[in-house]
PDB file of C-alpha atoms in Angstrom:
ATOM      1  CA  UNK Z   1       2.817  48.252  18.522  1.00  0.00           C
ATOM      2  CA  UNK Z   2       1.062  48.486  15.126  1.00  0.00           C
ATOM      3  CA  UNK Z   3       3.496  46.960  13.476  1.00  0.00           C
ATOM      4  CA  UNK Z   4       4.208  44.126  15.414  1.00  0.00           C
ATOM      5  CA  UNK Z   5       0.542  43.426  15.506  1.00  0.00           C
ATOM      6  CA  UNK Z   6       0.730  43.575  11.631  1.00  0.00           C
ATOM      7  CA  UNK Z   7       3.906  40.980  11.208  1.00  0.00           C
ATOM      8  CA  UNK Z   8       2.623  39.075  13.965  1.00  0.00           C
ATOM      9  CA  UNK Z   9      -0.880  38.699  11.847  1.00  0.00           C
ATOM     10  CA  UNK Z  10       0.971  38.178   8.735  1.00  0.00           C
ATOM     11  CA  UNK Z  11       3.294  35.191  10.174  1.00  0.00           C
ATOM     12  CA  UNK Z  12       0.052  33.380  11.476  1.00  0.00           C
ATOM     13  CA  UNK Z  13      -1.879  33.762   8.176  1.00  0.00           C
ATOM     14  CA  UNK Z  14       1.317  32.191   6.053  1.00  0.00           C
ATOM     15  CA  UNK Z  15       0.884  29.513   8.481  1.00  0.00           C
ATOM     16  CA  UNK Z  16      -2.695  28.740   8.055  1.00  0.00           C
ATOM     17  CA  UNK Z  17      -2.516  29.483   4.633  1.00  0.00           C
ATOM     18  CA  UNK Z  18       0.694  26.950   3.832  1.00  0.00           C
ATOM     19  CA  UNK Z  19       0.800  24.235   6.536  1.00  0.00           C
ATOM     20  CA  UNK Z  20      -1.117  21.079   5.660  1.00  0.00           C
ATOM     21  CA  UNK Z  21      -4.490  20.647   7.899  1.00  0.00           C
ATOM     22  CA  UNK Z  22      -3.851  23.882   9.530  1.00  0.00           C
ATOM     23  CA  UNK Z  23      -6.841  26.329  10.786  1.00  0.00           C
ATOM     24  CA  UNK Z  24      -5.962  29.356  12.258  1.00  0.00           C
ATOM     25  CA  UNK Z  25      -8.372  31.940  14.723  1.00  0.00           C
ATOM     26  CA  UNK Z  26      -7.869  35.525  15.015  1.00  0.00           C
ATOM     27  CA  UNK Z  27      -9.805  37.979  17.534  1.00  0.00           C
ATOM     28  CA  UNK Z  28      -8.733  41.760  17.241  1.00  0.00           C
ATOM     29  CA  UNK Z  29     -10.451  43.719  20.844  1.00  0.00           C
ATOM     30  CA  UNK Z  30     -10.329  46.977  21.808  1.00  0.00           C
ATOM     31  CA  UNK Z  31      -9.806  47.684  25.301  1.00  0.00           C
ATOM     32  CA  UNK Z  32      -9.106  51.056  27.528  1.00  0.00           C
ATOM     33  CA  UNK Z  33      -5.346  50.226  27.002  1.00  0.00           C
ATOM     34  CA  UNK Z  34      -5.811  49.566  23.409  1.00  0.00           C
ATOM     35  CA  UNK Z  35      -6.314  46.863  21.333  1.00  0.00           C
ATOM     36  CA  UNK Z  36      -5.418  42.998  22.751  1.00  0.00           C
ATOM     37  CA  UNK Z  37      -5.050  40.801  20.205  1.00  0.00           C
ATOM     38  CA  UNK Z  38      -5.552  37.123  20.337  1.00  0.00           C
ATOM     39  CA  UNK Z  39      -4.455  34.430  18.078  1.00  0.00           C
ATOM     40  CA  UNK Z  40      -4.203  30.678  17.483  1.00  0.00           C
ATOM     41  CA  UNK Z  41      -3.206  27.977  15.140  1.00  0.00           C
ATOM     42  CA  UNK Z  42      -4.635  24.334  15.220  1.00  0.00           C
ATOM     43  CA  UNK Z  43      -2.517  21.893  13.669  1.00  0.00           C
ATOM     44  CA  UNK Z  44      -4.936  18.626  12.651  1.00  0.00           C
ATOM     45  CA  UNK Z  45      -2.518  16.272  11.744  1.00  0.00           C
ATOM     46  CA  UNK Z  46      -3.560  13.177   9.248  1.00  0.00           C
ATOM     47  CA  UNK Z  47      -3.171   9.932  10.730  1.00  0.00           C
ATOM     48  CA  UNK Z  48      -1.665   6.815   9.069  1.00  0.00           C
ATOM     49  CA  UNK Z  49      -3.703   3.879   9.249  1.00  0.00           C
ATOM     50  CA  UNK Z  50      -3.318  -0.326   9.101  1.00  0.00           C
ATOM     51  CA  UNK Z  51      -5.242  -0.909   5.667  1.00  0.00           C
ATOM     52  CA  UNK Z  52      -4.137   1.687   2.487  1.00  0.00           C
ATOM     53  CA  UNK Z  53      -5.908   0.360  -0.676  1.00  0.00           C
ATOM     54  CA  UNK Z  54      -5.188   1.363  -4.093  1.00  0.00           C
ATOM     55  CA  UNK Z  55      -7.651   2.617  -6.989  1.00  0.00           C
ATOM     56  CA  UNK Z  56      -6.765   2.652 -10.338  1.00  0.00           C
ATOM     57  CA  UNK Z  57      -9.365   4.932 -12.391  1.00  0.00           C
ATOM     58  CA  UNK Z  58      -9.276   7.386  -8.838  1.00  0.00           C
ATOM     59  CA  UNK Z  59      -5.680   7.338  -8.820  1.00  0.00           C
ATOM     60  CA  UNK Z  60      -6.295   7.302  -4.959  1.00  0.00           C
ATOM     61  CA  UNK Z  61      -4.642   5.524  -2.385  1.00  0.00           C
ATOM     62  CA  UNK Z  62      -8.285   4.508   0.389  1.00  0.00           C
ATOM     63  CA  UNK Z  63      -7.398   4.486   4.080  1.00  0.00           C
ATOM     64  CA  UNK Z  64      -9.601   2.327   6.864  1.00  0.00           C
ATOM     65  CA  UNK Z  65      -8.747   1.913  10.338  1.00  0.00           C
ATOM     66  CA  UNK Z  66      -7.598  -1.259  12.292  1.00  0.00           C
ATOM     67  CA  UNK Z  67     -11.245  -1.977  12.395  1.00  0.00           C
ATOM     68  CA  UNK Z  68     -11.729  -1.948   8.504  1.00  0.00           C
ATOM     69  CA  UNK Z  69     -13.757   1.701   8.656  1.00  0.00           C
ATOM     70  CA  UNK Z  70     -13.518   4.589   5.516  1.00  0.00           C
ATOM     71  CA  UNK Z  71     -10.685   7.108   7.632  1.00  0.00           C
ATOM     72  CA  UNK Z  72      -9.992   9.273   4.560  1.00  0.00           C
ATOM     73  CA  UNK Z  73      -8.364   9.061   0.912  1.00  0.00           C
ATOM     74  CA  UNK Z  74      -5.781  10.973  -0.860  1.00  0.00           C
ATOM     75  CA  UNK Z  75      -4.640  11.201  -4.772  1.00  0.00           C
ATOM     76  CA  UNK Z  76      -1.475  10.263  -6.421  1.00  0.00           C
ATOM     77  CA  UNK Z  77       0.634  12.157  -8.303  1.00  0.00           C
ATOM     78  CA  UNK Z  78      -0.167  12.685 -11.790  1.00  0.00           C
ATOM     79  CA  UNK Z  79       2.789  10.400 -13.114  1.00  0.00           C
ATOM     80  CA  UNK Z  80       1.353   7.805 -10.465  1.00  0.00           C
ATOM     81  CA  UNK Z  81      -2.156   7.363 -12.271  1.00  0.00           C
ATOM     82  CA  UNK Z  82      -1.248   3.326 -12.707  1.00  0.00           C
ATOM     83  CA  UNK Z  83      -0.899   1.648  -8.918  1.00  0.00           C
ATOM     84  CA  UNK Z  84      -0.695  -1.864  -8.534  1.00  0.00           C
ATOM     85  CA  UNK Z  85       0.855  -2.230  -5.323  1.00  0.00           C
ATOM     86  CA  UNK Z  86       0.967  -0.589  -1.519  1.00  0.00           C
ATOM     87  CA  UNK Z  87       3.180  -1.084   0.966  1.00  0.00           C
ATOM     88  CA  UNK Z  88       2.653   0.544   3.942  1.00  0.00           C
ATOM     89  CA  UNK Z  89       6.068   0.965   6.784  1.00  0.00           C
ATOM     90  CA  UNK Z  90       5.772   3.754   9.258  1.00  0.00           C
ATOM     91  CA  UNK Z  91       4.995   7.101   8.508  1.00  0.00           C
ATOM     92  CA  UNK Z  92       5.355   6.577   4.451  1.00  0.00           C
ATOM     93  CA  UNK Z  93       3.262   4.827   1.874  1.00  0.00           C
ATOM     94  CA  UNK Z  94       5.006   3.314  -1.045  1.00  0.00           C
ATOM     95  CA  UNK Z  95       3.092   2.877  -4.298  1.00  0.00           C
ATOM     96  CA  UNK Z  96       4.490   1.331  -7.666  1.00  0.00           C
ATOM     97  CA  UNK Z  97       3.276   2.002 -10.900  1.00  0.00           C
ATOM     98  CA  UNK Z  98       2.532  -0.669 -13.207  1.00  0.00           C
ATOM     99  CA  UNK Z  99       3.195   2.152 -16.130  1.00  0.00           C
ATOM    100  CA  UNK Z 100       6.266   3.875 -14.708  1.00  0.00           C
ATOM    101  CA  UNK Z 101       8.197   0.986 -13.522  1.00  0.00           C
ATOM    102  CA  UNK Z 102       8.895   3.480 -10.473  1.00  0.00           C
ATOM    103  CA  UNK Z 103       7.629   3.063  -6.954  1.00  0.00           C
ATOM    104  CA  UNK Z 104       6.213   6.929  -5.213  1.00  0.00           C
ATOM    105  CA  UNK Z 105       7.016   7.414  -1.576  1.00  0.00           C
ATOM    106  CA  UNK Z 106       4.449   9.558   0.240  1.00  0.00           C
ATOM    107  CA  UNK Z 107       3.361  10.844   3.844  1.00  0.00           C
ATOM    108  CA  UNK Z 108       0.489   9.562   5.392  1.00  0.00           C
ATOM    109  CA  UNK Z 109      -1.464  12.591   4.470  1.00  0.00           C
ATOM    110  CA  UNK Z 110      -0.687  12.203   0.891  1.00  0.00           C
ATOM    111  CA  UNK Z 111       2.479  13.950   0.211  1.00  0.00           C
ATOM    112  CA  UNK Z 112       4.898  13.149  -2.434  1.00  0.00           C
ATOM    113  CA  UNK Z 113       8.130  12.973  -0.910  1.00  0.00           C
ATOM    114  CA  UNK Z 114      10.013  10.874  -2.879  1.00  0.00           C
ATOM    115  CA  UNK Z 115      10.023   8.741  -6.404  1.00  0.00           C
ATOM    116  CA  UNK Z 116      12.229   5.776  -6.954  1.00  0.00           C
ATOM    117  CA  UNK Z 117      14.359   4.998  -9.925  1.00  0.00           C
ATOM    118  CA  UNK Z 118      13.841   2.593 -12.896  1.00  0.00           C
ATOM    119  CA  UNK Z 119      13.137  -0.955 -11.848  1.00  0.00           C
ATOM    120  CA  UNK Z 120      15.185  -2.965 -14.124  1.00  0.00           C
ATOM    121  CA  UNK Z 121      15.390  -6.854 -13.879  1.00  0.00           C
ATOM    122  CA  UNK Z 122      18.512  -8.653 -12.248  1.00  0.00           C
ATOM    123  CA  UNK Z 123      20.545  -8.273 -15.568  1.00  0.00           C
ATOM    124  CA  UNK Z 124      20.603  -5.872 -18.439  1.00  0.00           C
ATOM    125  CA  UNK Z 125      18.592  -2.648 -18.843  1.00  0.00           C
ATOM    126  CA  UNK Z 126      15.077  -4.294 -19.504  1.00  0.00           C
ATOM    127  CA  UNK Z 127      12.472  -2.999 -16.933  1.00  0.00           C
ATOM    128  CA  UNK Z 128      10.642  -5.230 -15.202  1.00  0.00           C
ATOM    129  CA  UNK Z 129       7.465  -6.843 -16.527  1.00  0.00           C
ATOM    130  CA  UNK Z 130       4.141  -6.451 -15.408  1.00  0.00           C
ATOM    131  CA  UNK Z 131       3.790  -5.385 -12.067  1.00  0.00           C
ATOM    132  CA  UNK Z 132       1.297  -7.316  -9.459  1.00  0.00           C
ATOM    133  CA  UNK Z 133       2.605  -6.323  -6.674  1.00  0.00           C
ATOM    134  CA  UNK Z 134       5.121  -4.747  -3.631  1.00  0.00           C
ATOM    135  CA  UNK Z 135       6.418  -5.187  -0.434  1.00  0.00           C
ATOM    136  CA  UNK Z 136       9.075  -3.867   1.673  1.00  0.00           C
ATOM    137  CA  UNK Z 137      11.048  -5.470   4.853  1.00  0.00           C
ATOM    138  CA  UNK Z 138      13.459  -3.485   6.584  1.00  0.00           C
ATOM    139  CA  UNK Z 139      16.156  -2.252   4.238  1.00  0.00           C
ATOM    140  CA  UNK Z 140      14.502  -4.745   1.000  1.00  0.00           C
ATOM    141  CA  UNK Z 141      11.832  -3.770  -1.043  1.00  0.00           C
ATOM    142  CA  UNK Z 142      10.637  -6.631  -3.136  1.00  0.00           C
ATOM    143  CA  UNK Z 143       8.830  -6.287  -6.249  1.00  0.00           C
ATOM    144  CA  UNK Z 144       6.200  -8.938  -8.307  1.00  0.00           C
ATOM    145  CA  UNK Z 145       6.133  -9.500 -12.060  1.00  0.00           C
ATOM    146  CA  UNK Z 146       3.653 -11.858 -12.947  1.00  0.00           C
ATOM    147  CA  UNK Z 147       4.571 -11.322 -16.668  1.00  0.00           C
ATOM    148  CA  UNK Z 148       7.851 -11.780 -15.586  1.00  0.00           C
ATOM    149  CA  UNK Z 149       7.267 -14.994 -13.636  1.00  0.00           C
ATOM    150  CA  UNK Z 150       9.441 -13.460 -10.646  1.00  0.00           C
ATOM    151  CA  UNK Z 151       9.819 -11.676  -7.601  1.00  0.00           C
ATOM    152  CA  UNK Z 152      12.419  -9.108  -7.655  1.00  0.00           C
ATOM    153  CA  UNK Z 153      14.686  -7.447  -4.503  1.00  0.00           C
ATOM    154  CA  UNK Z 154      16.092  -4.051  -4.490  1.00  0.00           C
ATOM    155  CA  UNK Z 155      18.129  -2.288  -1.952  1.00  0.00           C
ATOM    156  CA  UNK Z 156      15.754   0.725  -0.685  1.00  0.00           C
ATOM    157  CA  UNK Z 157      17.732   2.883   0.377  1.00  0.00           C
ATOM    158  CA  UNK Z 158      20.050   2.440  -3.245  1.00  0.00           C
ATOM    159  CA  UNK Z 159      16.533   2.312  -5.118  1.00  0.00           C
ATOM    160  CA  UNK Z 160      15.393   6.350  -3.581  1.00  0.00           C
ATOM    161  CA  UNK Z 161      19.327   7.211  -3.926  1.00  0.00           C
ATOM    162  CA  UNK Z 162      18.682   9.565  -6.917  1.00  0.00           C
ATOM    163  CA  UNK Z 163      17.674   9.328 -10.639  1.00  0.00           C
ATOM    164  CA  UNK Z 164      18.278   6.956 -13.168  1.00  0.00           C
ATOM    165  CA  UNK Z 165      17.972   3.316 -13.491  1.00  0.00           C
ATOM    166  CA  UNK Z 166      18.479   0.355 -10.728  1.00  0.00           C
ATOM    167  CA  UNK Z 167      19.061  -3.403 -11.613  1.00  0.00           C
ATOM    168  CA  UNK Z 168      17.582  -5.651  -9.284  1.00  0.00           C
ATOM    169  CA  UNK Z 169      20.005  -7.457  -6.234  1.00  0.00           C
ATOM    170  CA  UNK Z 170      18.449 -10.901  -6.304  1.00  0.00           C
ATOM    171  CA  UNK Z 171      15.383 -12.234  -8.149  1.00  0.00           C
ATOM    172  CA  UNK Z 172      13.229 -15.415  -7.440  1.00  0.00           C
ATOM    173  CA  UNK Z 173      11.734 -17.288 -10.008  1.00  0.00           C
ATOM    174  CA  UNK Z 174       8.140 -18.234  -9.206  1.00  0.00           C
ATOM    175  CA  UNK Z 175       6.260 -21.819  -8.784  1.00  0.00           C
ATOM    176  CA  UNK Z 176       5.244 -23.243 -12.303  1.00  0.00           C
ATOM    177  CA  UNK Z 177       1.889 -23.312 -10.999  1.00  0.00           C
ATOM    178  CA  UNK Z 178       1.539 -19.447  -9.797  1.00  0.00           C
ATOM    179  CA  UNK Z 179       0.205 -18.211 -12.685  1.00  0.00           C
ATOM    180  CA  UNK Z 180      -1.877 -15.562 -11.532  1.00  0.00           C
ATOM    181  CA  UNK Z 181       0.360 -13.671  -8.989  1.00  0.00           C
ATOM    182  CA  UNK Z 182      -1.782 -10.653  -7.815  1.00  0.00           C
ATOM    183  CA  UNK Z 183       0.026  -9.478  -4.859  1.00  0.00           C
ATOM    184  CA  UNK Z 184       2.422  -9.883  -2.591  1.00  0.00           C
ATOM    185  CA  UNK Z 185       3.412  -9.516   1.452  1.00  0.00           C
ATOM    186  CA  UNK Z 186       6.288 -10.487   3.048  1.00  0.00           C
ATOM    187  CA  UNK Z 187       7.815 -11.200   6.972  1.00  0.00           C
ATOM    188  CA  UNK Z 188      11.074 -12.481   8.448  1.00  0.00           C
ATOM    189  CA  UNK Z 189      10.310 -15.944   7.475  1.00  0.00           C
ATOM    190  CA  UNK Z 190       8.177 -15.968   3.942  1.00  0.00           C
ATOM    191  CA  UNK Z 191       7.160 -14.043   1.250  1.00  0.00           C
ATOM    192  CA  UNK Z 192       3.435 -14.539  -0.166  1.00  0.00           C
ATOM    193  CA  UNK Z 193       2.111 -14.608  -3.358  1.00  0.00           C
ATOM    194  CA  UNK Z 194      -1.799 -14.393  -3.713  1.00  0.00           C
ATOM    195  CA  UNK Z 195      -2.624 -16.121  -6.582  1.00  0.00           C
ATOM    196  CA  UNK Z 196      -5.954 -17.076  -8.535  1.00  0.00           C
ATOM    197  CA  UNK Z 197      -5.953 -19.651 -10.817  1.00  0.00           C
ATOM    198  CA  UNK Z 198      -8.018 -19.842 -15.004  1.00  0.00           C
ATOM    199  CA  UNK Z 199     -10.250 -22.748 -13.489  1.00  0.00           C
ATOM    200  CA  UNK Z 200     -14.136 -22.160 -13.629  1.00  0.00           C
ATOM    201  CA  UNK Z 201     -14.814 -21.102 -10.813  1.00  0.00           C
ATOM    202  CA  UNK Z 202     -11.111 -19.810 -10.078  1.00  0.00           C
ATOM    203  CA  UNK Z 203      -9.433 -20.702  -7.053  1.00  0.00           C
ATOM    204  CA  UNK Z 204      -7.277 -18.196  -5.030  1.00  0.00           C
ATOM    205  CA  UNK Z 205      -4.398 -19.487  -2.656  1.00  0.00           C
ATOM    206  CA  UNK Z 206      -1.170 -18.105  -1.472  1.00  0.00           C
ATOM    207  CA  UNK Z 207       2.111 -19.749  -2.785  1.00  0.00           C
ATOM    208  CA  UNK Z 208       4.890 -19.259   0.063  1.00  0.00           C
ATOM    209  CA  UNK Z 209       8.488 -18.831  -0.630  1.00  0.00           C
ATOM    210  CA  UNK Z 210      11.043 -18.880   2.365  1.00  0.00           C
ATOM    211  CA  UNK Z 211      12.633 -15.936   2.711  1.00  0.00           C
ATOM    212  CA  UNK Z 212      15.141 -14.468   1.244  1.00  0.00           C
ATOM    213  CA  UNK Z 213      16.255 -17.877  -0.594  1.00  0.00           C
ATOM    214  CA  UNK Z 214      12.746 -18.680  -2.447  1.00  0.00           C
ATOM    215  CA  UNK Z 215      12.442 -22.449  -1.879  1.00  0.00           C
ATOM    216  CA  UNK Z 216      10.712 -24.810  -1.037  1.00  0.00           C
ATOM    217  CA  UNK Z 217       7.401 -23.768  -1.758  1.00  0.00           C
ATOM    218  CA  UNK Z 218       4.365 -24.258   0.091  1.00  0.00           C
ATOM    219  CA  UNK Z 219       0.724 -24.031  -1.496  1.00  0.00           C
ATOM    220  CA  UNK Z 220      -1.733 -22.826   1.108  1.00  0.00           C
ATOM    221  CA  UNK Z 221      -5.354 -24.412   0.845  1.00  0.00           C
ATOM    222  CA  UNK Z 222      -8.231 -22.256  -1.107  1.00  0.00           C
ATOM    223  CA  UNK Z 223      -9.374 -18.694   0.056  1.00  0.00           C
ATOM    224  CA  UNK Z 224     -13.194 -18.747   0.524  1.00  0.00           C
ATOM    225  CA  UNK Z 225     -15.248 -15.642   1.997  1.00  0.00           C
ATOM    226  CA  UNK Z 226     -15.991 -15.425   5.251  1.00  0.00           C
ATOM    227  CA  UNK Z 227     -19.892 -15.660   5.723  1.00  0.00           C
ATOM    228  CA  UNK Z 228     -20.173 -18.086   2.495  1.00  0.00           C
ATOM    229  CA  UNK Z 229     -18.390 -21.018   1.282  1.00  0.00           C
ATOM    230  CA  UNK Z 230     -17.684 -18.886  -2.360  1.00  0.00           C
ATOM    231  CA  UNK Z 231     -14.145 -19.030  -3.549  1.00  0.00           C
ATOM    232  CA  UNK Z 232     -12.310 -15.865  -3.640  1.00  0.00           C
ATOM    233  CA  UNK Z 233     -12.606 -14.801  -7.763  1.00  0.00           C
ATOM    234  CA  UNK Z 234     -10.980 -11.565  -7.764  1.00  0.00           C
ATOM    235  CA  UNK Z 235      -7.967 -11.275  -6.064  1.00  0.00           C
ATOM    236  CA  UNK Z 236      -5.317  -7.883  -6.381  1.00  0.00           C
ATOM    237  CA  UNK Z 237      -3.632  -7.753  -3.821  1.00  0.00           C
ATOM    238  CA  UNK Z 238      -2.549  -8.603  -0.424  1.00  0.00           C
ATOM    239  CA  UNK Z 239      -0.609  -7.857   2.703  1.00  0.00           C
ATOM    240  CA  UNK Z 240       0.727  -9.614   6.120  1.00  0.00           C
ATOM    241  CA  UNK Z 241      -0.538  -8.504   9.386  1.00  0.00           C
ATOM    242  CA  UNK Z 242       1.235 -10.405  12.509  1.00  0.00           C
ATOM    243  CA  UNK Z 243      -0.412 -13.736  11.555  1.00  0.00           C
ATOM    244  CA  UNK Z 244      -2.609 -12.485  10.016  1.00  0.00           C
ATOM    245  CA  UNK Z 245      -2.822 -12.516   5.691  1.00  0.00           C
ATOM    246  CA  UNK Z 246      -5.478 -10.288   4.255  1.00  0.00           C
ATOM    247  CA  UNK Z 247      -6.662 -10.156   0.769  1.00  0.00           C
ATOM    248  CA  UNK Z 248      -8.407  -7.553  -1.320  1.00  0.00           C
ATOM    249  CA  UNK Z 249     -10.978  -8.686  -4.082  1.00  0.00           C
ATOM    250  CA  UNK Z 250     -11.860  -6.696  -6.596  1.00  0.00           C
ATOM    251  CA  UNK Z 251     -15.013  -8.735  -7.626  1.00  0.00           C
ATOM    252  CA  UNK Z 252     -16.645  -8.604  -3.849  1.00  0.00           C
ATOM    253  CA  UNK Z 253     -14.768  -5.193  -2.902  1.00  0.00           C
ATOM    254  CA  UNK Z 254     -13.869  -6.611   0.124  1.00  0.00           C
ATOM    255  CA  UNK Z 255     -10.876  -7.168   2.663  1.00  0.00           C
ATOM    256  CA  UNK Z 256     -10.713 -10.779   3.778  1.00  0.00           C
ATOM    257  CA  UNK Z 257      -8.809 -11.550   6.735  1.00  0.00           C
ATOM    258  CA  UNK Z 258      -6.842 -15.152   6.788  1.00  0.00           C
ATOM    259  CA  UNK Z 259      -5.015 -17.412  10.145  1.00  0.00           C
ATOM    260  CA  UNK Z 260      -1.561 -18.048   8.424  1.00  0.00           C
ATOM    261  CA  UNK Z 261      -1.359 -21.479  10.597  1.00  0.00           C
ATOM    262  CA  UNK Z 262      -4.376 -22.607   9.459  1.00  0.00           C
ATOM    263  CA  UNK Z 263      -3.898 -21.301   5.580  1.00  0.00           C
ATOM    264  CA  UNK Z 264      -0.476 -23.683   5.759  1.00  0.00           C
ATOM    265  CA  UNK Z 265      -1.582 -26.183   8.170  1.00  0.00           C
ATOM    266  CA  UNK Z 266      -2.236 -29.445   5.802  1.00  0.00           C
ATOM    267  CA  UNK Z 267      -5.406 -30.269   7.071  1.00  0.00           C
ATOM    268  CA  UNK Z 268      -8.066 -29.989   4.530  1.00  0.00           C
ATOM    269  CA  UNK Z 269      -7.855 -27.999   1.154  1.00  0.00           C
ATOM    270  CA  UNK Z 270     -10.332 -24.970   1.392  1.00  0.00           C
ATOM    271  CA  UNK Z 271     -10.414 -22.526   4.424  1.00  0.00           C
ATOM    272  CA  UNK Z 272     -12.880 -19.475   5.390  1.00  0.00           C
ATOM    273  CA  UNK Z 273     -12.009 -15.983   6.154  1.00  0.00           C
ATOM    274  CA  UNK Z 274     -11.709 -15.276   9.585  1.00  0.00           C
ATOM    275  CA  UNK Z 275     -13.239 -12.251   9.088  1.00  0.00           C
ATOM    276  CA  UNK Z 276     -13.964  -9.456   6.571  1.00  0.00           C
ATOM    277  CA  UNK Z 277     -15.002  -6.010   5.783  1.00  0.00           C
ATOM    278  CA  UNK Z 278     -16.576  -3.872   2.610  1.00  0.00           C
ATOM    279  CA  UNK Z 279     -14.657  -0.947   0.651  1.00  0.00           C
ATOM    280  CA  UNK Z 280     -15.778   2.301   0.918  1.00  0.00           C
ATOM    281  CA  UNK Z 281     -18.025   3.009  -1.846  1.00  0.00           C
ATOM    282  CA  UNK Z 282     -15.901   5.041  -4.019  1.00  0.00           C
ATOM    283  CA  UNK Z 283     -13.285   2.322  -3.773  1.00  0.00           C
ATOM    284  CA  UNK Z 284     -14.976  -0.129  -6.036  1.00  0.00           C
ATOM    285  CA  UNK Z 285     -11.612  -0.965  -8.465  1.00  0.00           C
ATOM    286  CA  UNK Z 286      -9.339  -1.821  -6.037  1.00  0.00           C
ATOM    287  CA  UNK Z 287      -5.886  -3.026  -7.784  1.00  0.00           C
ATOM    288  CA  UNK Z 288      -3.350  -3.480  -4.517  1.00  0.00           C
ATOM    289  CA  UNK Z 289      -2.950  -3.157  -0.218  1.00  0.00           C
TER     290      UNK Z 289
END
């Protein structure tokens, strides 16, 4: 009996000791037929959440809720310490680094599980420039080079197939005028590139390319904030929602929240956030979403 108790005791501990968000309760009583012992094991699982904001000098990936509120927060791997875009599908969060050229798969909770290969450009071993930004849809993961003046598509499953290096499948070659991509979201339909332009004050809009062929493209009208008539200054980085196109800025550490019909509608050429909501403190150099 003794020793069953023991193993028994001994299993439970290696399970609160080595299972992520696990507590564990133990009650040892003595009775007249000799000693009852009780155990349990709480398993507090992480959740994943709608926003997942990047920080580069944390090396953190920020999570907030549907509603825009702080959830949690979790760090990157060590050879991940340069993010510059998120893209969340699922139960995984994909981050690229701008240093690497590699984009790090991870858990909701914060897990490495997997690490991509090289990102080349569509021909010849060259990696790809500057990176401003990522997005994935269904089996395509699409990639943003600024530098590079083009959005890039790999296969994902072919891009997490192993080691080495991966060329990229198709590349799009951005508007002349989007010359400050800073991220990138995508649907069935369109890919988005936020982009801010060197005028005093800048002016942020998204450039839309049909998707998957990349023309023609359609300017939306300027970003402005959502209680003021400022112009976004600081975009870095952005993501699609239903119809919904949301924008993180760096300079207000903010999410703004955009109507894609009325971004692309033609009628007027500046539009207001439909809503908004601040970073969490700690979150103050946001560089992707």
């Amino acid at each position: 009996m003794k020793k069953v108790l023991i193993l028994s005791l001994a299993l439970i501990l290696l399970l609160g000791i080595t299972s992520r968000g696990t507590s564990a309760f133990f009650s040892d009583t003595e009775t007249s037929t000799g000693n009852q012992f009780t155990a349990w094991v709480e398993e507090v699982v992480c959740t994943c959440e709608k926003f997942n904001v990047s920080d580069k000098p944390d090396a953190k990936i920020y999570k907030y809720n549907a509603s825009g509120t702080p959830v949690d927060s979790f760090g990157l791997s060590g050879d991940n310490g340069f993010p510059t875009g998120v893209a969340a599908v699922g139960t995984n969060v994909y981050v690229i680094d701008h240093a690497r050229k590699q984009v790090y798969k991870y858990d909701c909770c914060g897990t490495l599980e997997d690490v991509s290969k090289k990102l080349l450009k569509a021909v010849g071993p060259s990696s790809v420039g500057n990176i401003d930004g990522l997005a994935i849809y269904g089996t395509e993961m699409w990639v943003l080079s600024g530098n590079d003046k083009n959005i890039y598509r790999y296969p994902l499953g072919t891009a997490f197939s192993g080691p080495g290096d991966i060329n990229a499948a198709q590349k799009i070659t951005l508007d002349t005028d989007n010359k400050g991509a800073a991220g990138l979201a995508i649907d069935s339909n369109y890919l988005y590139v936020v982009d801010y332009s060197t005028s005093t004050p800048k002016e942020t809009r998204f450039y839309q390319y049909p998707h998957p062929g990349g023309t023609p493209v359609t300017v939306s009208k300027v970003l402005l904030e959502y209680t003021t008539n400022n112009k976004l200054q600081s975009p870095a980085g952005a993501m699609l929602d239903g119809t919904s196109l949301w924008v993180v800025d760096d300079g207000t550490d903010k999410m703004y929240e955009y109507d894609i019909t009325n971004l692309f509608d033609g009628v007027g050429i500046e539009e207001n956030a439909t809503s908004e909501f601040a970073l969490d403190g700690n979150n103050a150099d946001a560089t992707g979403v």
